[in-house]
Amino acid sequence: MTSLSSHVYMSVAVDDLTDDALVAMLREARLRNEALGVSGLLLAKGGRFMQVLEGPTWSVADRFAAIERDPRHHGVKSLSRETIDARRFDGWSMAFGNPSDVEVRDEPGFSTFLTERSGLPAGLAGSPADWLLRWFRGRDLQELPEERVSLARHAA
């Protein structure tokens, strides 16, 4: 049986990303992650990313190494790694702000986690990933300098 892992990280975008750039990232990442057996959720808000990657341990490690080298962001910080018994996300999805184009909401893999405060998979409840995603959703990170972003004790 293949060992499954979950890895949560946070990073800072190098440039302001438009809705079009985020949709292109969503499409590209869904194809690549599906081919590699990676599922999870990427949040983009206030110039910052937080992502949960899950899947076979080797595949998650490979994706995280590629992310660390990706020039679209910097300050990549690993926040949580854990072994999991089963996947908690059906596929890979992405949530970002309030897209100006209503059609973006119909894009396969677009998540309403940030905009409509939709829930997370039940299997995630009580995990470090659950807590970190809710913390990220509840914070206005755009105005904070990178060094001031801290993980307080309360999730939104």
Short mmCIF file of N, CA and C in Angstrom, two decimals:
data_model
loop_
_atom_site.label_atom_id
_atom_site.label_comp_id
_atom_site.label_asym_id
_atom_site.label_seq_id
_atom_site.Cartn_x
_atom_site.Cartn_y
_atom_site.Cartn_z
N MET A 1 0.84 -1.18 0.00
CA MET A 1 0.00 0.00 0.00
C MET A 1 0.89 1.25 0.00
N THR A 2 0.51 2.23 -0.79
CA THR A 2 1.27 3.47 -0.89
C THR A 2 1.01 4.36 0.31
N SER A 3 2.06 4.90 0.88
CA SER A 3 1.95 5.82 2.00
C SER A 3 1.45 7.17 1.51
N LEU A 4 0.44 7.72 2.19
CA LEU A 4 -0.11 9.02 1.82
C LEU A 4 0.35 10.09 2.80
N SER A 5 0.63 11.27 2.26
CA SER A 5 1.06 12.41 3.08
C SER A 5 0.23 13.63 2.77
N SER A 6 0.19 14.52 3.74
CA SER A 6 -0.42 15.84 3.59
C SER A 6 0.65 16.86 3.95
N HIS A 7 0.78 17.90 3.14
CA HIS A 7 1.77 18.94 3.37
C HIS A 7 1.11 20.29 3.15
N VAL A 8 1.20 21.18 4.14
CA VAL A 8 0.66 22.53 4.03
C VAL A 8 1.82 23.51 4.02
N TYR A 9 1.78 24.45 3.09
CA TYR A 9 2.79 25.49 3.05
C TYR A 9 2.13 26.84 2.78
N MET A 10 2.89 27.90 3.00
CA MET A 10 2.44 29.26 2.71
C MET A 10 3.58 29.97 1.99
N SER A 11 3.25 30.88 1.06
CA SER A 11 4.26 31.64 0.34
C SER A 11 3.70 33.01 -0.04
N VAL A 12 4.57 33.85 -0.60
CA VAL A 12 4.20 35.20 -1.01
C VAL A 12 4.38 35.31 -2.52
N ALA A 13 3.37 35.86 -3.20
CA ALA A 13 3.45 36.04 -4.65
C ALA A 13 4.47 37.13 -4.99
N VAL A 14 5.22 36.91 -6.06
CA VAL A 14 6.20 37.90 -6.51
C VAL A 14 5.49 39.10 -7.13
N ASP A 15 4.45 38.86 -7.93
CA ASP A 15 3.69 39.92 -8.61
C ASP A 15 2.22 39.82 -8.23
N ASP A 16 1.50 40.92 -8.48
CA ASP A 16 0.05 40.87 -8.35
C ASP A 16 -0.47 39.96 -9.45
N LEU A 17 -1.32 39.03 -9.09
CA LEU A 17 -1.85 38.08 -10.07
C LEU A 17 -3.27 38.48 -10.45
N THR A 18 -3.54 38.55 -11.74
CA THR A 18 -4.87 38.86 -12.24
C THR A 18 -5.73 37.61 -12.17
N ASP A 19 -7.04 37.80 -12.34
CA ASP A 19 -7.94 36.64 -12.41
C ASP A 19 -7.51 35.71 -13.54
N ASP A 20 -7.14 36.28 -14.69
CA ASP A 20 -6.72 35.45 -15.83
C ASP A 20 -5.50 34.61 -15.48
N ALA A 21 -4.53 35.21 -14.80
CA ALA A 21 -3.31 34.47 -14.41
C ALA A 21 -3.66 33.37 -13.42
N LEU A 22 -4.57 33.65 -12.49
CA LEU A 22 -4.97 32.65 -11.51
C LEU A 22 -5.73 31.50 -12.16
N VAL A 23 -6.60 31.82 -13.13
CA VAL A 23 -7.33 30.76 -13.84
C VAL A 23 -6.35 29.90 -14.64
N ALA A 24 -5.37 30.52 -15.28
CA ALA A 24 -4.36 29.76 -16.02
C ALA A 24 -3.59 28.84 -15.07
N MET A 25 -3.26 29.35 -13.88
CA MET A 25 -2.57 28.54 -12.87
C MET A 25 -3.46 27.38 -12.43
N LEU A 26 -4.75 27.64 -12.24
CA LEU A 26 -5.70 26.60 -11.85
C LEU A 26 -5.74 25.49 -12.89
N ARG A 27 -5.87 25.86 -14.16
CA ARG A 27 -5.95 24.85 -15.23
C ARG A 27 -4.67 24.02 -15.33
N GLU A 28 -3.55 24.69 -15.31
CA GLU A 28 -2.25 24.00 -15.43
C GLU A 28 -2.02 23.06 -14.24
N ALA A 29 -2.27 23.55 -13.04
CA ALA A 29 -2.01 22.75 -11.85
C ALA A 29 -2.95 21.55 -11.75
N ARG A 30 -4.20 21.71 -12.16
CA ARG A 30 -5.14 20.58 -12.10
C ARG A 30 -4.64 19.43 -12.98
N LEU A 31 -4.20 19.75 -14.18
CA LEU A 31 -3.71 18.70 -15.09
C LEU A 31 -2.47 18.02 -14.53
N ARG A 32 -1.51 18.81 -14.10
CA ARG A 32 -0.24 18.27 -13.59
C ARG A 32 -0.49 17.46 -12.32
N ASN A 33 -1.25 18.00 -11.40
CA ASN A 33 -1.47 17.30 -10.13
C ASN A 33 -2.27 16.02 -10.32
N GLU A 34 -3.22 16.04 -11.23
CA GLU A 34 -3.98 14.81 -11.51
C GLU A 34 -3.04 13.73 -12.04
N ALA A 35 -2.15 14.11 -12.94
CA ALA A 35 -1.20 13.14 -13.51
C ALA A 35 -0.26 12.57 -12.45
N LEU A 36 0.04 13.38 -11.42
CA LEU A 36 0.96 12.95 -10.37
C LEU A 36 0.24 12.34 -9.16
N GLY A 37 -1.09 12.28 -9.21
CA GLY A 37 -1.83 11.70 -8.10
C GLY A 37 -1.90 12.60 -6.88
N VAL A 38 -1.81 13.92 -7.10
CA VAL A 38 -1.85 14.88 -6.00
C VAL A 38 -3.22 15.54 -5.94
N SER A 39 -3.79 15.61 -4.75
CA SER A 39 -5.04 16.32 -4.53
C SER A 39 -4.78 17.41 -3.49
N GLY A 40 -5.78 18.24 -3.23
CA GLY A 40 -5.62 19.28 -2.23
C GLY A 40 -6.34 20.55 -2.60
N LEU A 41 -5.91 21.65 -1.98
CA LEU A 41 -6.56 22.94 -2.15
C LEU A 41 -5.50 24.04 -2.08
N LEU A 42 -5.55 24.96 -3.06
CA LEU A 42 -4.68 26.13 -3.07
C LEU A 42 -5.52 27.36 -2.83
N LEU A 43 -5.13 28.17 -1.85
CA LEU A 43 -5.80 29.44 -1.59
C LEU A 43 -4.87 30.56 -2.01
N ALA A 44 -5.41 31.56 -2.69
CA ALA A 44 -4.64 32.74 -3.09
C ALA A 44 -5.42 33.96 -2.61
N LYS A 45 -4.76 34.75 -1.75
CA LYS A 45 -5.44 35.91 -1.17
C LYS A 45 -4.40 36.90 -0.67
N GLY A 46 -4.63 38.18 -0.97
CA GLY A 46 -3.78 39.22 -0.43
C GLY A 46 -2.31 39.07 -0.79
N GLY A 47 -2.04 38.54 -1.97
CA GLY A 47 -0.66 38.36 -2.38
C GLY A 47 0.04 37.18 -1.74
N ARG A 48 -0.73 36.32 -1.10
CA ARG A 48 -0.15 35.15 -0.44
C ARG A 48 -0.86 33.88 -0.90
N PHE A 49 -0.13 32.78 -0.83
CA PHE A 49 -0.69 31.47 -1.13
C PHE A 49 -0.61 30.60 0.12
N MET A 50 -1.61 29.75 0.27
CA MET A 50 -1.53 28.64 1.22
C MET A 50 -2.07 27.44 0.46
N GLN A 51 -1.37 26.33 0.56
CA GLN A 51 -1.81 25.14 -0.16
C GLN A 51 -1.66 23.90 0.70
N VAL A 52 -2.66 23.02 0.55
CA VAL A 52 -2.59 21.66 1.09
C VAL A 52 -2.34 20.76 -0.11
N LEU A 53 -1.27 20.00 -0.03
CA LEU A 53 -0.97 18.98 -1.03
C LEU A 53 -1.13 17.63 -0.34
N GLU A 54 -1.79 16.68 -1.00
CA GLU A 54 -1.90 15.35 -0.43
C GLU A 54 -1.80 14.31 -1.53
N GLY A 55 -1.27 13.18 -1.16
CA GLY A 55 -1.12 12.10 -2.12
C GLY A 55 0.02 11.20 -1.69
N PRO A 56 0.51 10.37 -2.63
CA PRO A 56 1.65 9.52 -2.30
C PRO A 56 2.81 10.39 -1.80
N THR A 57 3.49 9.93 -0.77
CA THR A 57 4.54 10.72 -0.14
C THR A 57 5.57 11.21 -1.14
N TRP A 58 6.02 10.36 -2.05
CA TRP A 58 7.02 10.76 -3.04
C TRP A 58 6.51 11.86 -3.95
N SER A 59 5.22 11.79 -4.32
CA SER A 59 4.63 12.76 -5.23
C SER A 59 4.46 14.12 -4.56
N VAL A 60 4.02 14.10 -3.31
CA VAL A 60 3.86 15.35 -2.55
C VAL A 60 5.23 16.01 -2.36
N ALA A 61 6.24 15.22 -2.04
CA ALA A 61 7.58 15.77 -1.87
C ALA A 61 8.10 16.37 -3.18
N ASP A 62 7.83 15.70 -4.30
CA ASP A 62 8.23 16.20 -5.60
C ASP A 62 7.55 17.53 -5.92
N ARG A 63 6.25 17.61 -5.68
CA ARG A 63 5.50 18.85 -5.96
C ARG A 63 6.01 19.98 -5.08
N PHE A 64 6.26 19.71 -3.80
CA PHE A 64 6.73 20.77 -2.91
C PHE A 64 8.10 21.26 -3.34
N ALA A 65 8.99 20.36 -3.76
CA ALA A 65 10.31 20.78 -4.24
C ALA A 65 10.18 21.68 -5.47
N ALA A 66 9.26 21.35 -6.37
CA ALA A 66 9.03 22.18 -7.56
C ALA A 66 8.47 23.55 -7.16
N ILE A 67 7.60 23.57 -6.17
CA ILE A 67 7.01 24.83 -5.69
C ILE A 67 8.09 25.72 -5.09
N GLU A 68 9.00 25.13 -4.35
CA GLU A 68 10.09 25.93 -3.76
C GLU A 68 10.95 26.61 -4.83
N ARG A 69 11.02 26.01 -6.02
CA ARG A 69 11.81 26.58 -7.12
C ARG A 69 11.00 27.51 -8.02
N ASP A 70 9.69 27.56 -7.86
CA ASP A 70 8.80 28.31 -8.74
C ASP A 70 9.05 29.81 -8.58
N PRO A 71 9.40 30.52 -9.65
CA PRO A 71 9.71 31.95 -9.55
C PRO A 71 8.50 32.85 -9.33
N ARG A 72 7.29 32.31 -9.35
CA ARG A 72 6.09 33.15 -9.14
C ARG A 72 5.88 33.52 -7.68
N HIS A 73 6.64 32.88 -6.78
CA HIS A 73 6.51 33.22 -5.37
C HIS A 73 7.82 33.01 -4.63
N HIS A 74 7.86 33.55 -3.43
CA HIS A 74 9.05 33.44 -2.59
C HIS A 74 8.60 33.27 -1.14
N GLY A 75 9.55 33.12 -0.26
CA GLY A 75 9.21 32.97 1.16
C GLY A 75 8.39 31.72 1.43
N VAL A 76 8.67 30.64 0.73
CA VAL A 76 7.92 29.40 0.91
C VAL A 76 8.24 28.83 2.30
N LYS A 77 7.17 28.66 3.10
CA LYS A 77 7.34 28.14 4.47
C LYS A 77 6.47 26.90 4.66
N SER A 78 7.11 25.82 5.01
CA SER A 78 6.39 24.60 5.33
C SER A 78 5.73 24.76 6.69
N LEU A 79 4.44 24.50 6.77
CA LEU A 79 3.69 24.70 8.02
C LEU A 79 3.28 23.40 8.70
N SER A 80 3.02 22.38 7.91
CA SER A 80 2.53 21.13 8.49
C SER A 80 2.79 19.98 7.52
N ARG A 81 3.26 18.87 8.06
CA ARG A 81 3.39 17.62 7.30
C ARG A 81 2.84 16.51 8.18
N GLU A 82 2.02 15.68 7.58
CA GLU A 82 1.48 14.56 8.35
C GLU A 82 1.20 13.38 7.43
N THR A 83 1.27 12.20 7.99
CA THR A 83 0.87 10.99 7.29
C THR A 83 -0.63 10.87 7.46
N ILE A 84 -1.32 10.55 6.37
CA ILE A 84 -2.78 10.43 6.42
C ILE A 84 -3.18 9.02 5.96
N ASP A 85 -4.31 8.55 6.48
CA ASP A 85 -4.80 7.22 6.13
C ASP A 85 -5.54 7.20 4.81
N ALA A 86 -6.20 8.33 4.49
CA ALA A 86 -7.01 8.42 3.26
C ALA A 86 -7.01 9.87 2.77
N ARG A 87 -7.24 10.03 1.49
CA ARG A 87 -7.36 11.37 0.92
C ARG A 87 -8.54 12.10 1.54
N ARG A 88 -8.38 13.40 1.72
CA ARG A 88 -9.46 14.21 2.26
C ARG A 88 -10.05 15.13 1.20
N PHE A 89 -9.34 15.30 0.09
CA PHE A 89 -9.84 16.09 -1.04
C PHE A 89 -10.02 15.15 -2.23
N ASP A 90 -11.14 15.30 -2.94
CA ASP A 90 -11.44 14.44 -4.09
C ASP A 90 -10.46 14.67 -5.23
N GLY A 91 -10.10 15.91 -5.44
CA GLY A 91 -9.19 16.28 -6.52
C GLY A 91 -8.39 17.47 -6.05
N TRP A 92 -7.94 18.28 -6.99
CA TRP A 92 -7.19 19.47 -6.64
C TRP A 92 -8.04 20.67 -7.04
N SER A 93 -8.16 21.64 -6.14
CA SER A 93 -8.96 22.82 -6.44
C SER A 93 -8.24 24.06 -5.94
N MET A 94 -8.80 25.21 -6.29
CA MET A 94 -8.18 26.49 -5.98
C MET A 94 -9.25 27.50 -5.65
N ALA A 95 -8.98 28.31 -4.63
CA ALA A 95 -9.89 29.40 -4.26
C ALA A 95 -9.10 30.69 -4.28
N PHE A 96 -9.70 31.73 -4.82
CA PHE A 96 -9.05 33.04 -4.79
C PHE A 96 -10.09 34.13 -4.76
N GLY A 97 -9.85 35.09 -3.90
CA GLY A 97 -10.63 36.31 -3.77
C GLY A 97 -12.04 36.26 -4.28
N ASN A 98 -12.44 37.34 -4.90
CA ASN A 98 -13.76 37.47 -5.49
C ASN A 98 -13.55 37.77 -6.97
N PRO A 99 -13.46 36.74 -7.80
CA PRO A 99 -13.12 36.97 -9.20
C PRO A 99 -14.11 37.90 -9.89
N SER A 100 -13.57 38.78 -10.74
CA SER A 100 -14.42 39.75 -11.42
C SER A 100 -15.24 39.10 -12.52
N ASP A 101 -14.79 37.99 -13.04
CA ASP A 101 -15.50 37.29 -14.11
C ASP A 101 -16.34 36.17 -13.49
N VAL A 102 -17.66 36.30 -13.62
CA VAL A 102 -18.58 35.32 -13.04
C VAL A 102 -18.32 33.92 -13.60
N GLU A 103 -17.86 33.82 -14.85
CA GLU A 103 -17.60 32.52 -15.46
C GLU A 103 -16.49 31.76 -14.75
N VAL A 104 -15.62 32.47 -14.04
CA VAL A 104 -14.54 31.80 -13.30
C VAL A 104 -15.13 30.83 -12.28
N ARG A 105 -16.25 31.20 -11.70
CA ARG A 105 -16.88 30.34 -10.68
C ARG A 105 -17.31 28.99 -11.25
N ASP A 106 -17.52 28.93 -12.57
CA ASP A 106 -17.91 27.68 -13.22
C ASP A 106 -16.71 26.87 -13.68
N GLU A 107 -15.52 27.41 -13.51
CA GLU A 107 -14.29 26.73 -13.93
C GLU A 107 -14.11 25.46 -13.10
N PRO A 108 -13.88 24.30 -13.74
CA PRO A 108 -13.63 23.09 -12.96
C PRO A 108 -12.47 23.31 -11.99
N GLY A 109 -12.70 22.96 -10.74
CA GLY A 109 -11.66 23.11 -9.72
C GLY A 109 -11.70 24.41 -8.97
N PHE A 110 -12.59 25.35 -9.35
CA PHE A 110 -12.69 26.59 -8.58
C PHE A 110 -13.45 26.31 -7.29
N SER A 111 -12.90 26.73 -6.17
CA SER A 111 -13.52 26.51 -4.86
C SER A 111 -14.06 27.82 -4.32
N THR A 112 -15.19 27.75 -3.64
CA THR A 112 -15.79 28.93 -3.01
C THR A 112 -15.40 29.05 -1.54
N PHE A 113 -14.38 28.34 -1.13
CA PHE A 113 -13.96 28.34 0.28
C PHE A 113 -13.70 29.76 0.81
N LEU A 114 -13.10 30.63 0.01
CA LEU A 114 -12.81 31.99 0.46
C LEU A 114 -13.99 32.93 0.31
N THR A 115 -14.73 32.82 -0.79
CA THR A 115 -15.77 33.80 -1.09
C THR A 115 -17.10 33.52 -0.40
N GLU A 116 -17.45 32.27 -0.27
CA GLU A 116 -18.75 31.93 0.32
C GLU A 116 -18.60 31.15 1.62
N ARG A 117 -17.36 31.08 2.11
CA ARG A 117 -17.06 30.39 3.35
C ARG A 117 -17.60 28.96 3.35
N SER A 118 -17.49 28.33 2.16
CA SER A 118 -17.93 26.94 2.06
C SER A 118 -17.07 26.06 2.95
N GLY A 119 -17.59 24.91 3.26
CA GLY A 119 -16.91 24.01 4.17
C GLY A 119 -15.76 23.26 3.55
N LEU A 120 -15.09 22.53 4.37
CA LEU A 120 -13.98 21.67 3.96
C LEU A 120 -14.44 20.22 4.09
N PRO A 121 -13.74 19.29 3.47
CA PRO A 121 -14.11 17.88 3.60
C PRO A 121 -14.17 17.44 5.06
N ALA A 122 -15.15 16.63 5.40
CA ALA A 122 -15.35 16.18 6.78
C ALA A 122 -14.12 15.48 7.34
N GLY A 123 -13.41 14.74 6.52
CA GLY A 123 -12.23 14.02 6.98
C GLY A 123 -11.08 14.91 7.41
N LEU A 124 -11.16 16.21 7.08
CA LEU A 124 -10.11 17.16 7.43
C LEU A 124 -10.30 17.72 8.85
N ALA A 125 -11.49 17.59 9.39
CA ALA A 125 -11.84 18.20 10.68
C ALA A 125 -10.83 17.87 11.77
N GLY A 126 -10.37 18.91 12.45
CA GLY A 126 -9.47 18.74 13.58
C GLY A 126 -8.00 18.55 13.21
N SER A 127 -7.70 18.50 11.93
CA SER A 127 -6.31 18.30 11.50
C SER A 127 -5.57 19.64 11.44
N PRO A 128 -4.25 19.59 11.41
CA PRO A 128 -3.49 20.84 11.23
C PRO A 128 -3.89 21.57 9.94
N ALA A 129 -4.14 20.83 8.87
CA ALA A 129 -4.52 21.45 7.60
C ALA A 129 -5.84 22.20 7.75
N ASP A 130 -6.81 21.61 8.44
CA ASP A 130 -8.10 22.25 8.67
C ASP A 130 -7.91 23.58 9.40
N TRP A 131 -7.16 23.55 10.47
CA TRP A 131 -6.92 24.74 11.27
C TRP A 131 -6.21 25.82 10.45
N LEU A 132 -5.18 25.45 9.69
CA LEU A 132 -4.40 26.42 8.91
C LEU A 132 -5.23 27.05 7.80
N LEU A 133 -6.04 26.26 7.10
CA LEU A 133 -6.87 26.81 6.03
C LEU A 133 -7.89 27.81 6.59
N ARG A 134 -8.50 27.47 7.71
CA ARG A 134 -9.48 28.39 8.32
C ARG A 134 -8.79 29.65 8.85
N TRP A 135 -7.59 29.51 9.38
CA TRP A 135 -6.82 30.67 9.82
C TRP A 135 -6.55 31.60 8.64
N PHE A 136 -6.10 31.05 7.53
CA PHE A 136 -5.78 31.83 6.34
C PHE A 136 -7.02 32.56 5.82
N ARG A 137 -8.14 31.85 5.76
CA ARG A 137 -9.38 32.45 5.26
C ARG A 137 -9.81 33.63 6.11
N GLY A 138 -9.60 33.57 7.41
CA GLY A 138 -10.08 34.60 8.31
C GLY A 138 -9.18 35.80 8.48
N ARG A 139 -8.06 35.87 7.77
CA ARG A 139 -7.11 36.96 7.95
C ARG A 139 -7.02 37.86 6.74
N ASP A 140 -6.85 39.17 6.98
CA ASP A 140 -6.54 40.12 5.92
C ASP A 140 -5.03 40.25 5.90
N LEU A 141 -4.39 39.52 5.02
CA LEU A 141 -2.93 39.43 5.01
C LEU A 141 -2.26 40.45 4.09
N GLN A 142 -3.04 41.12 3.25
CA GLN A 142 -2.46 42.00 2.24
C GLN A 142 -1.69 43.17 2.86
N GLU A 143 -2.17 43.71 3.94
CA GLU A 143 -1.55 44.89 4.52
C GLU A 143 -0.42 44.58 5.49
N LEU A 144 -0.25 43.32 5.82
CA LEU A 144 0.77 42.96 6.79
C LEU A 144 2.10 42.69 6.11
N PRO A 145 3.19 43.24 6.65
CA PRO A 145 4.50 42.84 6.12
C PRO A 145 4.71 41.36 6.38
N GLU A 146 5.48 40.72 5.54
CA GLU A 146 5.67 39.26 5.63
C GLU A 146 6.08 38.82 7.03
N GLU A 147 6.97 39.56 7.67
CA GLU A 147 7.46 39.14 8.98
C GLU A 147 6.39 39.26 10.07
N ARG A 148 5.28 39.96 9.81
CA ARG A 148 4.24 40.12 10.82
C ARG A 148 3.15 39.05 10.72
N VAL A 149 3.18 38.25 9.67
CA VAL A 149 2.19 37.18 9.55
C VAL A 149 2.57 36.08 10.51
N SER A 150 1.71 35.84 11.47
CA SER A 150 1.99 34.78 12.45
C SER A 150 0.75 33.91 12.61
N LEU A 151 0.96 32.72 13.03
CA LEU A 151 -0.16 31.81 13.22
C LEU A 151 -0.68 31.94 14.64
N ALA A 152 -1.71 32.75 14.79
CA ALA A 152 -2.32 32.95 16.09
C ALA A 152 -3.05 31.69 16.53
N ARG A 153 -3.58 31.68 17.71
CA ARG A 153 -4.22 30.48 18.26
C ARG A 153 -5.67 30.30 17.83
N HIS A 154 -6.21 31.20 17.03
CA HIS A 154 -7.64 31.10 16.69
C HIS A 154 -7.82 31.01 15.19
N ALA A 155 -8.57 30.04 14.73
CA ALA A 155 -8.92 29.91 13.31
C ALA A 155 -10.27 30.55 13.09
N ALA A 156 -10.49 31.05 11.88
CA ALA A 156 -11.78 31.68 11.56
C ALA A 156 -12.82 30.63 11.30
#
